[in-house]
């Protein structure tokens, strides 16, 4: 074994099971050495230098972008691959119709063959990480072994890593075993496997964020949702934000939108001019994942298990998201954007006009207006290009991010990207109706996952790709939480993406979304008016503060319109979807569907 640990005389832990597991993984993957990550600044610098030397990352212009790096993933490896993502449980029926299933035996065998010798000539890095503040009673610990420095540097930003985590883990602590190898980045040998019954994740053949930063979607959602079901809490694909009133009172909202549907943007919004006089201040707690549980006060409390943002770059600019722009000025890793001649970066819909030339996300020379063989405009940055940045750099970051207890949630908001059907906002009638609203929500496919763009798909609670067990049981779990909650958040649905007949967005979105959040919080506090419709309460036109926004009355009417004919069709499509869960769909969800259908037919 001596040859495997040349850097340190012994692994820096007394945890026998951990040491044995790392040694087993090294035997399988055959790296030339194993390095335990301690999380120090000195180590960071050493890894950056090494990755720059091999070309794995490029050091950006340190005068203009201090501490920033650039990385390109393989051309066939730019988004999560849901069709190669599996939940591996003993019984197939436990994963339900929305997940791919493989038996653990077959999965270990199949992926084991891809991992065998996959790290030859490479270093295996061992990253101990904590999801949630180290030592928080709600934190979960994982250890990821990987052959990618890019992964180490990203995990360093996105989670809390290093010796402090090992110290907290002690000699016996529970941890999720996370194995990753890029192997040869062959899409035909790519698998993202979850073994909730073994608290294990195996990811091979990819180098893209959501497939390889195993603390994120794999642990904090797929594995954690399974744990949460057993332990009585909720692991959700949600942002968490605080809205502070001038008197200093802060209320918190958790919101679930599917990938690339606006969580990062909403979580950091800046109040629009017309609302500034009211003195609201926004606090960002999280932009992607929320772990929520019922506390002794009977309220729902949430923590963001992450420590960084892995945000969508295109469309991010000083108008849409000034806080994100301020956040990514330093210590940021940019992935799959355009590399400019002066070693700064650019993406579509950024602050600056396109540069005259650059190297695009595929590593090819690029200039504005460039077309491919089919005559299509070539994008400089991939639509799912991203930035990785410490959350602490965000001007609106909430100090509660580091708080062991998190924040109390007043409202839960579901939302999707729908050009039609769903109105700008509506409030559900009850928790149970709200769970039904979440269970039936739909959205158009974005670039965050491989597949046909724009296709409408049901994405319950934005968890379709992330729920680690049977979705019918997941809905039942949400209903069960209702029984234990004493202070119930109200549940809402929003849609910023409704369009007119020319395909233009009817609602300005971004900072202006605060107007809708204001109505939502006022509803929670019994301060604003709603009109009852068959699907829920919508705002009366007077109850929305549109001060300073030039929105024609006609447009607002269109935004809030609930067209019965369209909705009756929507109900049929929902029915088909709900039927796919068979008898594991809770009766309560059917009951809500029936009642809403009746209200629409009346
Ligand atoms: P993931 O990180 O994939 O989970 O995505 P996310 O939900 O955090 O999405 P994000 O905030 O990064 O937004 C994705 C895209 O939606 C960007 O291109 C934004 O410009 C766009 N977007 C965000 N908010 C709005 C909005 O209010 N209106 C409109 N029209 N577009 C928006
Ligand atoms: C998403 O796709 O929902 C993301 C990015 O937040 S990834 O981490 O790649 O899943
Ligand atoms: Mn996400």
mmCIF file of N, CA, C and O and ligand atoms in Angstrom, residues 80 208-210 216-217 237 259 288 310 386 448 466, ligand 2:
data_model
loop_
_atom_site.group_PDB
_atom_site.id
_atom_site.type_symbol
_atom_site.label_atom_id
_atom_site.label_comp_id
_atom_site.label_asym_id
_atom_site.label_seq_id
_atom_site.Cartn_x
_atom_site.Cartn_y
_atom_site.Cartn_z
ATOM 1 N N UNK A 80 -26.585 17.417 -17.645
ATOM 2 C CA UNK A 80 -26.895 16.142 -17.002
ATOM 3 C C UNK A 80 -27.491 15.181 -18.030
ATOM 4 O O UNK A 80 -28.277 15.577 -18.884
ATOM 5 N N UNK A 208 -19.108 16.599 -16.391
ATOM 6 C CA UNK A 208 -20.025 17.738 -16.274
ATOM 7 C C UNK A 208 -20.625 17.864 -14.864
ATOM 8 O O UNK A 208 -21.075 16.874 -14.287
ATOM 9 N N UNK A 209 -20.702 19.059 -14.375
ATOM 10 C CA UNK A 209 -21.190 19.440 -13.042
ATOM 11 C C UNK A 209 -22.149 18.482 -12.356
ATOM 12 O O UNK A 209 -21.763 17.727 -11.461
ATOM 13 N N UNK A 210 -23.400 18.518 -12.781
ATOM 14 C CA UNK A 210 -24.431 17.750 -12.092
ATOM 15 C C UNK A 210 -24.191 16.246 -12.110
ATOM 16 O O UNK A 210 -24.729 15.517 -11.281
ATOM 17 N N UNK A 216 -23.948 17.482 -4.969
ATOM 18 C CA UNK A 216 -25.063 18.322 -5.407
ATOM 19 C C UNK A 216 -26.306 17.483 -5.669
ATOM 20 O O UNK A 216 -26.988 17.063 -4.745
ATOM 21 N N UNK A 217 -26.631 17.220 -6.916
ATOM 22 C CA UNK A 217 -27.889 16.526 -7.208
ATOM 23 C C UNK A 217 -27.870 15.090 -6.684
ATOM 24 O O UNK A 217 -28.870 14.586 -6.182
ATOM 25 N N UNK A 237 -35.533 20.607 -4.600
ATOM 26 C CA UNK A 237 -34.832 21.402 -5.615
ATOM 27 C C UNK A 237 -35.355 22.838 -5.532
ATOM 28 O O UNK A 237 -36.108 23.278 -6.396
ATOM 29 N N UNK A 259 -34.778 22.960 -13.628
ATOM 30 C CA UNK A 259 -33.456 23.443 -14.015
ATOM 31 C C UNK A 259 -33.556 24.538 -15.072
ATOM 32 O O UNK A 259 -34.341 24.424 -16.016
ATOM 33 N N UNK A 288 -30.468 26.612 -5.145
ATOM 34 C CA UNK A 288 -30.728 25.357 -5.862
ATOM 35 C C UNK A 288 -31.325 24.253 -4.997
ATOM 36 O O UNK A 288 -32.148 23.485 -5.479
ATOM 37 N N UNK A 310 -23.649 27.116 -8.604
ATOM 38 C CA UNK A 310 -23.241 26.582 -9.901
ATOM 39 C C UNK A 310 -24.308 27.081 -10.870
ATOM 40 O O UNK A 310 -25.290 26.410 -11.125
ATOM 41 N N UNK A 386 -21.714 27.465 -17.343
ATOM 42 C CA UNK A 386 -21.975 27.798 -15.937
ATOM 43 C C UNK A 386 -20.798 28.500 -15.275
ATOM 44 O O UNK A 386 -19.677 28.453 -15.752
ATOM 45 N N UNK A 448 -30.411 22.490 -19.580
ATOM 46 C CA UNK A 448 -29.719 21.918 -18.412
ATOM 47 C C UNK A 448 -29.704 20.392 -18.439
ATOM 48 O O UNK A 448 -28.994 19.767 -17.680
ATOM 49 N N UNK A 466 -34.667 14.168 -9.907
ATOM 50 C CA UNK A 466 -33.907 14.169 -8.651
ATOM 51 C C UNK A 466 -34.514 13.380 -7.503
ATOM 52 O O UNK A 466 -33.892 13.247 -6.452
HETATM 53 C C1 LIG B 2 -29.632 21.694 -12.652
HETATM 54 O O1 LIG B 2 -29.485 21.166 -13.773
HETATM 55 O O2 LIG B 2 -30.727 21.709 -12.050
HETATM 56 C C2 LIG B 2 -28.489 22.370 -12.003
HETATM 57 C C3 LIG B 2 -27.175 22.197 -12.588
HETATM 58 O O3 LIG B 2 -28.645 23.002 -10.975
HETATM 59 S S1 LIG B 2 -26.524 20.629 -12.259
HETATM 60 O O4 LIG B 2 -25.710 20.734 -11.037
HETATM 61 O O5 LIG B 2 -25.707 20.266 -13.387
HETATM 62 O O6 LIG B 2 -27.567 19.661 -12.036
#
